[in-house]
CSV table of C-alpha atoms in Angstrom, one decimal:
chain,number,residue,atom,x,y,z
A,1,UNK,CA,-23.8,-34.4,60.4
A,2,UNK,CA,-24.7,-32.7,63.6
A,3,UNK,CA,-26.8,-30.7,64.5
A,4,UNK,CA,-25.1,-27.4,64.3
A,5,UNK,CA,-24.0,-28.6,60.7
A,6,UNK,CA,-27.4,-29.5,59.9
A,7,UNK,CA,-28.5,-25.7,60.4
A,8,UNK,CA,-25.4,-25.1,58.2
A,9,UNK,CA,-26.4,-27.2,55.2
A,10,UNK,CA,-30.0,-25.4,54.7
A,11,UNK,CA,-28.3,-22.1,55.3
A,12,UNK,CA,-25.6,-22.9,53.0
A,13,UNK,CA,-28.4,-23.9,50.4
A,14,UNK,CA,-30.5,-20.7,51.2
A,15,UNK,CA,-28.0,-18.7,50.3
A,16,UNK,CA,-26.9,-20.6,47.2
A,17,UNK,CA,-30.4,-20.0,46.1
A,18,UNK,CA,-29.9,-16.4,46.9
A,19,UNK,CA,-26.9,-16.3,45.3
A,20,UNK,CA,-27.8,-17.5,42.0
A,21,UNK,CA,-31.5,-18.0,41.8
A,22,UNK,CA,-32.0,-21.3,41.9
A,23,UNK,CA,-31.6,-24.0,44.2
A,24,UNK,CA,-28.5,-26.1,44.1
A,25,UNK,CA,-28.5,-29.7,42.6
A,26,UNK,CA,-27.4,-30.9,46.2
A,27,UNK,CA,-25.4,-30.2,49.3
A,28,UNK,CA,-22.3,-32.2,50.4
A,29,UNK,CA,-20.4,-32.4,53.5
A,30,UNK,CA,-17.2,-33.0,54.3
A,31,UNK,CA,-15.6,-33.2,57.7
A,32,UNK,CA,-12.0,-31.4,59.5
A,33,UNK,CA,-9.6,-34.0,61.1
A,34,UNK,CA,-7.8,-35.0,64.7
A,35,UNK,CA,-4.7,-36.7,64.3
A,36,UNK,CA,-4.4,-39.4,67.1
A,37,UNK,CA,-0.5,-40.1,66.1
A,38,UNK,CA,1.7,-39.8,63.1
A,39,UNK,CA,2.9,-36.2,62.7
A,40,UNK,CA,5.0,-35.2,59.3
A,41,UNK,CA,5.1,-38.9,58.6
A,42,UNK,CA,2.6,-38.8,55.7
A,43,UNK,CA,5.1,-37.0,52.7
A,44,UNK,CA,7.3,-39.6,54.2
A,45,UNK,CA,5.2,-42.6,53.1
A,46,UNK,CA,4.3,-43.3,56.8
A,47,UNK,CA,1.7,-43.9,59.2
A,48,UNK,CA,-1.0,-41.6,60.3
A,49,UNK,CA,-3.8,-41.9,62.4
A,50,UNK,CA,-6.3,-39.3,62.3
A,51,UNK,CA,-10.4,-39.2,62.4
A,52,UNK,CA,-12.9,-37.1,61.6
A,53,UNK,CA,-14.3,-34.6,63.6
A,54,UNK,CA,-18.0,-33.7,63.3
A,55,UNK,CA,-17.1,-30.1,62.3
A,56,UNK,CA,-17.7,-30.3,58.3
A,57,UNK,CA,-16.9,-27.8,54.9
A,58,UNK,CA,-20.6,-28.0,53.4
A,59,UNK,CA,-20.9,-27.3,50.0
A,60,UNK,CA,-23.9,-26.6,48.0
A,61,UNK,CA,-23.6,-27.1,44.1
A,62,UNK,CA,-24.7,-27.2,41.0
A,63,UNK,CA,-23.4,-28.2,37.3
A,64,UNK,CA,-22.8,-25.9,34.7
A,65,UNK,CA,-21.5,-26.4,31.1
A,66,UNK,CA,-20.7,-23.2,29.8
A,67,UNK,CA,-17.1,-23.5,31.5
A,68,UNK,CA,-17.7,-21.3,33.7
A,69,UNK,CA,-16.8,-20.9,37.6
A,70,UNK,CA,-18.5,-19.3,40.3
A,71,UNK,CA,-17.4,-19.4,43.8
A,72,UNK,CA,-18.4,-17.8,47.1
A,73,UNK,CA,-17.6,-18.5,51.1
A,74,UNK,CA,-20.0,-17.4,53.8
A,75,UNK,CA,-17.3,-17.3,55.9
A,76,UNK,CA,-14.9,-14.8,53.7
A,77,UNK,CA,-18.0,-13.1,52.2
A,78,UNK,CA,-17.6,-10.6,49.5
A,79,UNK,CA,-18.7,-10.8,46.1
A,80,UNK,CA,-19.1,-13.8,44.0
A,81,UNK,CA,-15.8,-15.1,42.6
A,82,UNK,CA,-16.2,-15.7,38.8
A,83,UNK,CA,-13.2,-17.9,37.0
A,84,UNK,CA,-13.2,-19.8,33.6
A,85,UNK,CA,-11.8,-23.2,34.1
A,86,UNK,CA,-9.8,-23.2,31.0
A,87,UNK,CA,-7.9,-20.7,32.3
A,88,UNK,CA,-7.5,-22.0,35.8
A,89,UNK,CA,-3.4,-21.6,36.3
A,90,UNK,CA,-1.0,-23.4,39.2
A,91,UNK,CA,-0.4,-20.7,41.9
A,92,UNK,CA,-1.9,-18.1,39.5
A,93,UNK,CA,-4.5,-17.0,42.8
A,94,UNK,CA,-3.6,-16.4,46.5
A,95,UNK,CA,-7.0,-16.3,47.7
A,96,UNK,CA,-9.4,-18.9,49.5
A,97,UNK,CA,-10.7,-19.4,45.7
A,98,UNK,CA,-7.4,-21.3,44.7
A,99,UNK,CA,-9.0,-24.3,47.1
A,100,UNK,CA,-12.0,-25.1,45.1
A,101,UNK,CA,-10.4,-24.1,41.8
A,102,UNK,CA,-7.4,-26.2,42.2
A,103,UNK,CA,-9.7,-28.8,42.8
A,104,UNK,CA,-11.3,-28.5,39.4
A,105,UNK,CA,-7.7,-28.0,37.8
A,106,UNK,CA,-6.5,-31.2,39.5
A,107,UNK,CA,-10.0,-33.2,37.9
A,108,UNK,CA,-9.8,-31.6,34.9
A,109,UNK,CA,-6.1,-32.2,34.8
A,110,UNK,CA,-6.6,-36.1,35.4
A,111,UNK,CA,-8.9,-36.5,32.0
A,112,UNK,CA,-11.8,-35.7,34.4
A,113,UNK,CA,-14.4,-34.0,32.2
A,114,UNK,CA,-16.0,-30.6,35.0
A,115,UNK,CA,-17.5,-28.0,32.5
A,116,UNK,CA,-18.1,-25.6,35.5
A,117,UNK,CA,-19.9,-24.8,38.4
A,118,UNK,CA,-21.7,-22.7,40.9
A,119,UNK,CA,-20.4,-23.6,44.6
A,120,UNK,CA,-21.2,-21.4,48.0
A,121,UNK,CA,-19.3,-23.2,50.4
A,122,UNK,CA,-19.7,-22.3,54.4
A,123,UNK,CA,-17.6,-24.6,57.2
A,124,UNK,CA,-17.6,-25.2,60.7
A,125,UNK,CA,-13.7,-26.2,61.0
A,126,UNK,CA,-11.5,-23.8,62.7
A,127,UNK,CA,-9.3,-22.7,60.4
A,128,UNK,CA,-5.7,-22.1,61.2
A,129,UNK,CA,-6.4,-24.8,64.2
A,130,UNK,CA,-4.5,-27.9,62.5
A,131,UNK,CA,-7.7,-29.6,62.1
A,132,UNK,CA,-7.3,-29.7,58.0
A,133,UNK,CA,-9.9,-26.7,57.1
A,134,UNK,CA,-8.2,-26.5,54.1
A,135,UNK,CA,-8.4,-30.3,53.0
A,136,UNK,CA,-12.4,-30.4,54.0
A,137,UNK,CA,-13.3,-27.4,51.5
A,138,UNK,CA,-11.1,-29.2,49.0
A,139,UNK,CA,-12.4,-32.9,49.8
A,140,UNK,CA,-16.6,-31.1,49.4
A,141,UNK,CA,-15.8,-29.9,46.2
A,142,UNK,CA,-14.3,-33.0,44.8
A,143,UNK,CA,-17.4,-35.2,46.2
A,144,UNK,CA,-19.4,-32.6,44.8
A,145,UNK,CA,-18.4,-32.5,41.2
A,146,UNK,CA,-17.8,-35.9,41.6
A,147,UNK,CA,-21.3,-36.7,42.1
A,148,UNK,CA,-22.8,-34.0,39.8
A,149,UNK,CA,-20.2,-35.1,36.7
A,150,UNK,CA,-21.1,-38.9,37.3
A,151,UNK,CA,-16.9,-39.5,37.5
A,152,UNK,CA,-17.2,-42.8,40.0
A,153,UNK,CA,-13.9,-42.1,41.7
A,154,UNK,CA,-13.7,-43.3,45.1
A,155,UNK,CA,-12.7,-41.3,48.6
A,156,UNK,CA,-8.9,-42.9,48.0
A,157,UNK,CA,-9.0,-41.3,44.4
A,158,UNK,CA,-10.8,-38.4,45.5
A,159,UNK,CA,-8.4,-37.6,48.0
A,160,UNK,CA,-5.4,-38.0,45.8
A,161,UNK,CA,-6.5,-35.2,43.2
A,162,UNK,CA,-7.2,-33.1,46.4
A,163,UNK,CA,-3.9,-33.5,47.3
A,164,UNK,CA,-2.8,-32.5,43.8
A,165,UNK,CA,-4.5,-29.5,44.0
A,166,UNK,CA,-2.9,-28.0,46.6
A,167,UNK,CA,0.5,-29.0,46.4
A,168,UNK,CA,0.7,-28.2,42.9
A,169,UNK,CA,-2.4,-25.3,42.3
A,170,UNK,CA,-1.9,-23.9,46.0
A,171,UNK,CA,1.3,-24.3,46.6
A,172,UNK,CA,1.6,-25.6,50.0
A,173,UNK,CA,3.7,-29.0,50.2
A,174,UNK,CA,1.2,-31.2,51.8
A,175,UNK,CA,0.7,-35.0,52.8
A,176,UNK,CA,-2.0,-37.2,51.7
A,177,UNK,CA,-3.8,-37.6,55.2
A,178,UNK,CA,-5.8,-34.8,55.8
A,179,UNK,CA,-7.8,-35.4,52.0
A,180,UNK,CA,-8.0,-39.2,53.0
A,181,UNK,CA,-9.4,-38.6,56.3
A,182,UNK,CA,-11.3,-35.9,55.3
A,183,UNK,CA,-13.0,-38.6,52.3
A,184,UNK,CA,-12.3,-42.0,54.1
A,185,UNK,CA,-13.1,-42.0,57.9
A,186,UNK,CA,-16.0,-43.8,59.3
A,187,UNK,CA,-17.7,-42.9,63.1
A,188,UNK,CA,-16.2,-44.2,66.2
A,189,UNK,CA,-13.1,-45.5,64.1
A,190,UNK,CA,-9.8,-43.7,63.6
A,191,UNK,CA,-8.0,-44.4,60.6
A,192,UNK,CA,-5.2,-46.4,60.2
A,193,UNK,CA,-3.7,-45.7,57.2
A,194,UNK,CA,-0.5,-46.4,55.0
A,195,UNK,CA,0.2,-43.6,53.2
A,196,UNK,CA,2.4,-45.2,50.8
A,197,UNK,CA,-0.5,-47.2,49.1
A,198,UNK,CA,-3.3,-45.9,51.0
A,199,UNK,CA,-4.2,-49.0,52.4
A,200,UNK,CA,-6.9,-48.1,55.5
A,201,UNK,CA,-7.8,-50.3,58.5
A,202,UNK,CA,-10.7,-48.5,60.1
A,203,UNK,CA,-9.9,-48.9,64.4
A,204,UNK,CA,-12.6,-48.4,66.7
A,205,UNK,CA,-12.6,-45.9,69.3
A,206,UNK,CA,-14.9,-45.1,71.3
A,207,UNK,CA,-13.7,-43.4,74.8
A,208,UNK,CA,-16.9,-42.3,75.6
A,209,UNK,CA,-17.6,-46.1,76.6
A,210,UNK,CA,-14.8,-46.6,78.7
A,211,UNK,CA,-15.2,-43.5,80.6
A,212,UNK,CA,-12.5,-41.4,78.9
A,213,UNK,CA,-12.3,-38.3,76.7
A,214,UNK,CA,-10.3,-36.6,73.9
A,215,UNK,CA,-10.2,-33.1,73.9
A,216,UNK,CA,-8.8,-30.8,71.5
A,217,UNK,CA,-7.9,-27.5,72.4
A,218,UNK,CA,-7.0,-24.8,70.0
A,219,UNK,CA,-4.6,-22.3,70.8
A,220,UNK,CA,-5.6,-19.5,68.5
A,221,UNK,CA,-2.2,-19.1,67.6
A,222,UNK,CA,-2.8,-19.5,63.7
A,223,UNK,CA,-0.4,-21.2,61.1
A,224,UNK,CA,-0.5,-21.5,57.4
A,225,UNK,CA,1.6,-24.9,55.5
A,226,UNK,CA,2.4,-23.0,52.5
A,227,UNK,CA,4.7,-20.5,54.5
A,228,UNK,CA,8.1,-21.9,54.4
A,229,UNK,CA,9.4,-23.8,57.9
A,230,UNK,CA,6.8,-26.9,56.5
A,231,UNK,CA,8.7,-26.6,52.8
A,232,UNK,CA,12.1,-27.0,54.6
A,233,UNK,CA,11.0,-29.7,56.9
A,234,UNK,CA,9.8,-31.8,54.4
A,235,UNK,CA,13.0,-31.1,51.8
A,236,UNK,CA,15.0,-32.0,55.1
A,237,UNK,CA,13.1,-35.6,55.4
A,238,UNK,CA,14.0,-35.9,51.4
A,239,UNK,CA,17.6,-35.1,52.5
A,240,UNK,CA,18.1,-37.7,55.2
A,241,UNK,CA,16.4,-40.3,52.8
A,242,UNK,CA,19.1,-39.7,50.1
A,243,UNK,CA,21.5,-40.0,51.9
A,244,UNK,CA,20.2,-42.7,53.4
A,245,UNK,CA,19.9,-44.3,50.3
A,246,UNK,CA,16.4,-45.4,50.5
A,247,UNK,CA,13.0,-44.0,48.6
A,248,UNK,CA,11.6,-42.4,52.0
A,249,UNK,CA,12.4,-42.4,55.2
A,250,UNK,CA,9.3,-44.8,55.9
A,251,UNK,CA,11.9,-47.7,54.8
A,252,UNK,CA,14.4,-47.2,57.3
A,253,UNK,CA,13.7,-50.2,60.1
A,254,UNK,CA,13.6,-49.1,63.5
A,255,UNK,CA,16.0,-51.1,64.8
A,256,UNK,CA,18.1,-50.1,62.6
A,257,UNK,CA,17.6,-45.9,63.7
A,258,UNK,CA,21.1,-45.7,65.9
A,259,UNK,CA,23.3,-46.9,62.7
A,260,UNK,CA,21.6,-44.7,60.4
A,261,UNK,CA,22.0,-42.1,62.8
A,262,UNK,CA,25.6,-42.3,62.8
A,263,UNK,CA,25.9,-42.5,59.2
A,264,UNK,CA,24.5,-39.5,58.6
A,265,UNK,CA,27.4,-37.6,60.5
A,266,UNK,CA,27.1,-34.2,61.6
A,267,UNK,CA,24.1,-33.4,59.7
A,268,UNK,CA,22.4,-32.7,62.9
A,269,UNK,CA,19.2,-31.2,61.9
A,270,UNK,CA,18.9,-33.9,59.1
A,271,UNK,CA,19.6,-36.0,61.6
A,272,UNK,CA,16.8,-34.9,64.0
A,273,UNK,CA,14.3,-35.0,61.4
A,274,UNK,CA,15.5,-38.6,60.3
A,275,UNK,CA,15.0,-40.0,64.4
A,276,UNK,CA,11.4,-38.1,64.3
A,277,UNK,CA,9.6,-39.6,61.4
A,278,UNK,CA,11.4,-43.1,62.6
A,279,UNK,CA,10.3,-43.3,65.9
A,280,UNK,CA,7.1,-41.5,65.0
A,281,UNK,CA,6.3,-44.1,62.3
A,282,UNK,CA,7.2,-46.7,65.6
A,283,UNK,CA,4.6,-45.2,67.6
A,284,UNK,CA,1.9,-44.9,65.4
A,285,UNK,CA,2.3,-48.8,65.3
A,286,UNK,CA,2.3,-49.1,69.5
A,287,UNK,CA,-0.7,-47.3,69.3
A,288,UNK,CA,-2.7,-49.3,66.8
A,289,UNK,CA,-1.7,-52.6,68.5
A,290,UNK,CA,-3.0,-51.0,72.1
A,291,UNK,CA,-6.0,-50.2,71.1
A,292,UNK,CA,-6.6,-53.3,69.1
A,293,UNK,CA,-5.5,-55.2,72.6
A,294,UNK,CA,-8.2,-52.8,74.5
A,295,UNK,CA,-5.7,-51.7,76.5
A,296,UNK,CA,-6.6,-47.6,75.6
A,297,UNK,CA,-5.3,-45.8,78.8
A,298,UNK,CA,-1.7,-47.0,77.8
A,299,UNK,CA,-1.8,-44.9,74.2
A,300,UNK,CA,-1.8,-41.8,76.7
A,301,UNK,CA,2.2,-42.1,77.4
A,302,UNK,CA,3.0,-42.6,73.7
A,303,UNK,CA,1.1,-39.1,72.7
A,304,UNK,CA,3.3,-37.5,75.4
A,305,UNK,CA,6.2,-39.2,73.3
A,306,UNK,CA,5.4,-37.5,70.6
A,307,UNK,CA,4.5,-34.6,71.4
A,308,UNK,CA,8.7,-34.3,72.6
A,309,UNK,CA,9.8,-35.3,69.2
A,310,UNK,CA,7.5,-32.9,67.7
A,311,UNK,CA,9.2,-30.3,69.9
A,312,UNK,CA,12.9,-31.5,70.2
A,313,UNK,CA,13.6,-33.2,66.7
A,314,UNK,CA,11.3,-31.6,64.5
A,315,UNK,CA,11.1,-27.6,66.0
A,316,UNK,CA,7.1,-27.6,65.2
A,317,UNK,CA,6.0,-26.6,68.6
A,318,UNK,CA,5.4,-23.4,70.1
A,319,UNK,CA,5.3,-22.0,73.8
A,320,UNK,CA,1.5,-22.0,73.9
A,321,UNK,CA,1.3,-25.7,72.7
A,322,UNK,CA,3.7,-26.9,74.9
A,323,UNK,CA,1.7,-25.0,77.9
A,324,UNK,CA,-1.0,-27.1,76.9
A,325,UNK,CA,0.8,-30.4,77.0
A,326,UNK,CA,3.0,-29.9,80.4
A,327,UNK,CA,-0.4,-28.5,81.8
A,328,UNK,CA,-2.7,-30.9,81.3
A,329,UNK,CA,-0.5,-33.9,81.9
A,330,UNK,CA,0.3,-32.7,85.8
A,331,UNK,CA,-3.2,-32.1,86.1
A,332,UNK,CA,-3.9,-35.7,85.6
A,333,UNK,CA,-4.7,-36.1,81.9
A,334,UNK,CA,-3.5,-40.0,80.8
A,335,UNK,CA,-1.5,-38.2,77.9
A,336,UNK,CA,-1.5,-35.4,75.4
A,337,UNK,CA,0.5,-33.8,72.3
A,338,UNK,CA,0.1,-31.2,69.6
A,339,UNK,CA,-1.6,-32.2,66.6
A,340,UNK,CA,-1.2,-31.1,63.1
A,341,UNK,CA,1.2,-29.5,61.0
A,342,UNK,CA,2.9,-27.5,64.1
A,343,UNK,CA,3.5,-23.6,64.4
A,344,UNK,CA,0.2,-23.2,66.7
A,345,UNK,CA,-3.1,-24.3,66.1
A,346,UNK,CA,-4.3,-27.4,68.3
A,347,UNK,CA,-3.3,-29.9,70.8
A,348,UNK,CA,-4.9,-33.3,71.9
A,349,UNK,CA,-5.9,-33.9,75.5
A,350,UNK,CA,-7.1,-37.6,76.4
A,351,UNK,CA,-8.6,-37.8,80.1
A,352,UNK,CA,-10.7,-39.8,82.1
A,353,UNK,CA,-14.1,-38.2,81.8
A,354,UNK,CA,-14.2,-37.5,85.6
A,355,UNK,CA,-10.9,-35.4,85.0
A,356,UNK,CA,-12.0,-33.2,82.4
A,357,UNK,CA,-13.3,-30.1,84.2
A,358,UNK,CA,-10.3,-30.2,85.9
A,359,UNK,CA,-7.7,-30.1,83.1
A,360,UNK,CA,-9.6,-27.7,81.0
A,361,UNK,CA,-9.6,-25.2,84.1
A,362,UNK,CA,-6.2,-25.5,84.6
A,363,UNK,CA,-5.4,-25.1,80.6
A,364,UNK,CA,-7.4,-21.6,80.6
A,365,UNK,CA,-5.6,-20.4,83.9
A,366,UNK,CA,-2.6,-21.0,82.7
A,367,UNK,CA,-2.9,-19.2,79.4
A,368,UNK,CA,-4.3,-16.6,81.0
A,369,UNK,CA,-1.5,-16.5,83.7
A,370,UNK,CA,0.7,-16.4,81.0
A,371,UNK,CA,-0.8,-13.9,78.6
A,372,UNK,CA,-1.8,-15.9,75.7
A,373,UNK,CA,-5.4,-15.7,74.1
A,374,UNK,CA,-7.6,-17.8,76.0
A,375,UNK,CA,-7.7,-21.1,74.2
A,376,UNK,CA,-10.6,-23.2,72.8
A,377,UNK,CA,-11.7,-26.4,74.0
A,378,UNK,CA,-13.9,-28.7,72.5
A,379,UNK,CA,-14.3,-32.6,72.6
A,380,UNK,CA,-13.7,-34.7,69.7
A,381,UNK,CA,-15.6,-37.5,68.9
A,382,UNK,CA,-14.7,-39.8,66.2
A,383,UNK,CA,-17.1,-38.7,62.9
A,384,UNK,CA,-18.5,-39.6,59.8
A,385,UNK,CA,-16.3,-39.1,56.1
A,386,UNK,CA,-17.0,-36.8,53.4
A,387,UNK,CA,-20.8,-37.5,52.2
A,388,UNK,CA,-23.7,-35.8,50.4
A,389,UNK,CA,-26.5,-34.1,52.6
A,390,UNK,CA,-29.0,-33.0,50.5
């Protein structure tokens, strides 16, 4: 953890204590996410390459058997939240609570025997930014319980059930990578994963020892996955594979993109989606081989690649993520794109170190010149997984 989320676990455990007079049986953390490359390639069984960022969901809990459930945020405040988990309901709740409940719904679902418990939950992940706030609160509380109830599932598992719970409790029509990054990802390594059988390679990457940086700068404009532009995107993907005639569009070769293309007629926005996820899936691939070959600067063009399918083909940009990208690649960043689900939150900047002051200047003048909320800018540094604190 850092330090800043070091202060945030004995707070977090401070106020548990407060909250319910005792102290918790323990204090778990579990990290937001950067994706490097693979956008909306995940629901399509896909690549994706994200890592975890040193902002963390802590979590202090402890067991109860009565079956009962108490919740509370730091960050939403308010009153404790009381549920009974046998009465826990799919998209019965519209509140922050339906994170940590789903979670014991989706466990308790899978056979998984969670009699309860008391949970204060506090986080240092932007939410809103496309940095996976969301899949960190629901990754703590599945390590959490996991631990407490003695389950032995693994991050993989873990993350599966977490994606459970939302798509199915929530509501919002998510991929698999932000719960497996969230649970799986190691520091200095981004995560190379197959989302079809979550099979990980763990790729180091450290900039910071060949003089470069990745920022990530979030545009406070705000988005939510459960509204319904993601929903159609993804039913779209579904679509093009149909008619494609294969499972997802994950199994449509590259080289074969131009025929399938044609075939699929004047479907045009199918067809957009379709030559996204394709050439996406293609890029995620150039990127693992460059870094493997140490060859790093040269995964810069390949971001700005994507971020123009993000735009063009898929329609997930917005003006002040675009800003960001044309911006900071004419003031001399090596490459950059949006990351996340799309419809604001954050964009990836990687520079040389020597160029950073630069870039972020020009970023902030040129929101400001153009009227948008002045952005946030951070560096990201590749992070540890989900893990228990305390």
């Amino acid at each position: 953890m850092s330090e800043s989320s070091e202060a945030v676990a004995g707070a977090v455990a401070e106020r548990f204590e407060e909250l319910y007079g005792a102290a918790p049986d323990g204090v778990w953390a579990a990290p937001g996410r950067v994706n490097l490359i693979g956008e909306h390639t995940d629901y399509n069984d896909g690549f994706v390459m994200p890592f975890a960022l040193p902002h963390t969901a802590v979590a202090a809990v402890s067991r109860r058997d009565d079956g009962v459930l108490r919740l509370h945020s730091a960050d939403v405040g308010g009153p404790v939240v009381e549920l009974t988990a046998d009465a826990l309901v799919p998209e019965s709740d519209k509140r922050w609570t339906a994170y940590p409940a789903g979670v014991v719904w989706a466990l308790r679902e899978a056979g998984h025997t969670v009699t309860g418990a008391d949970i204060h939950l506090a986080s240092t992940v932007p939410s809103g930014a496309g940095l996976s706030s969301s899949a960190a609160l629901e990754v703590v509380v599945a390590l959490a319980l996991n631990d407490l109830f003695g389950l032995g599932l693994r991050g993989w598992q873990l993350a599966r059930l977490c994606q459970r719970a939302e798509n199915v409790y929530v509501g919002a029509p998510v991929g698999i990578m932000d719960q497996t990054a969230s649970a799986c990802c190691e520091t200095g390594h981004a995560l190379f994963l197959d989302t079809r059988d979550l099979s990980q390679r763990q790729i180091p990457f450290d900039l910071a020892a060949e003089g470069m940086r990745l920022l990530v700068v979030d545009t406070q404009v705000k988005h939510s996955h459960s509204e319904g532009e993601y929903g159609k995107r993804r039913a779209g993907c579904e679509k093009g594979a149909a008619l494609l005639g294969v499972d997802a569009l994950r199994d449509l070769p590259y080289g074969e993109l131009d025929a399938a293309l044609e075939r699929l007629g004047d479907e045009e926005e199918v067809r957009r989606l379709v030559r996204h996820v394709v050439t996406e899936d293609a890029r995620v691939e150039r990127v693992v081989s460059l870094l493997e070959s140490g060859d790093t600067r040269a995964i810069g063009p390949v971001l700005v690649e994507g971020h123009a399918s993000l735009r063009d083909d898929f329609r997930v940009s917005c003006p002040e993520l675009d800003l960001v990208v044309e911006t900071a690649v004419t003031s001399g960043a090596l490459g950059a794109r949006m990351t996340g689900g799309g419809f604001g939150g954050s964009a990836i900047v990687l520079a040389e170190e020597t160029d950073v002051p630069t870039i972020t200047k020009a970023v902030e003048e040129a929101f400001a010149a153009a009227g948008f909320t002045a952005p946030r800018v951070f560096e990201a540094v590749p992070a540890a997984g989900a893990r228990r604190v305390r």
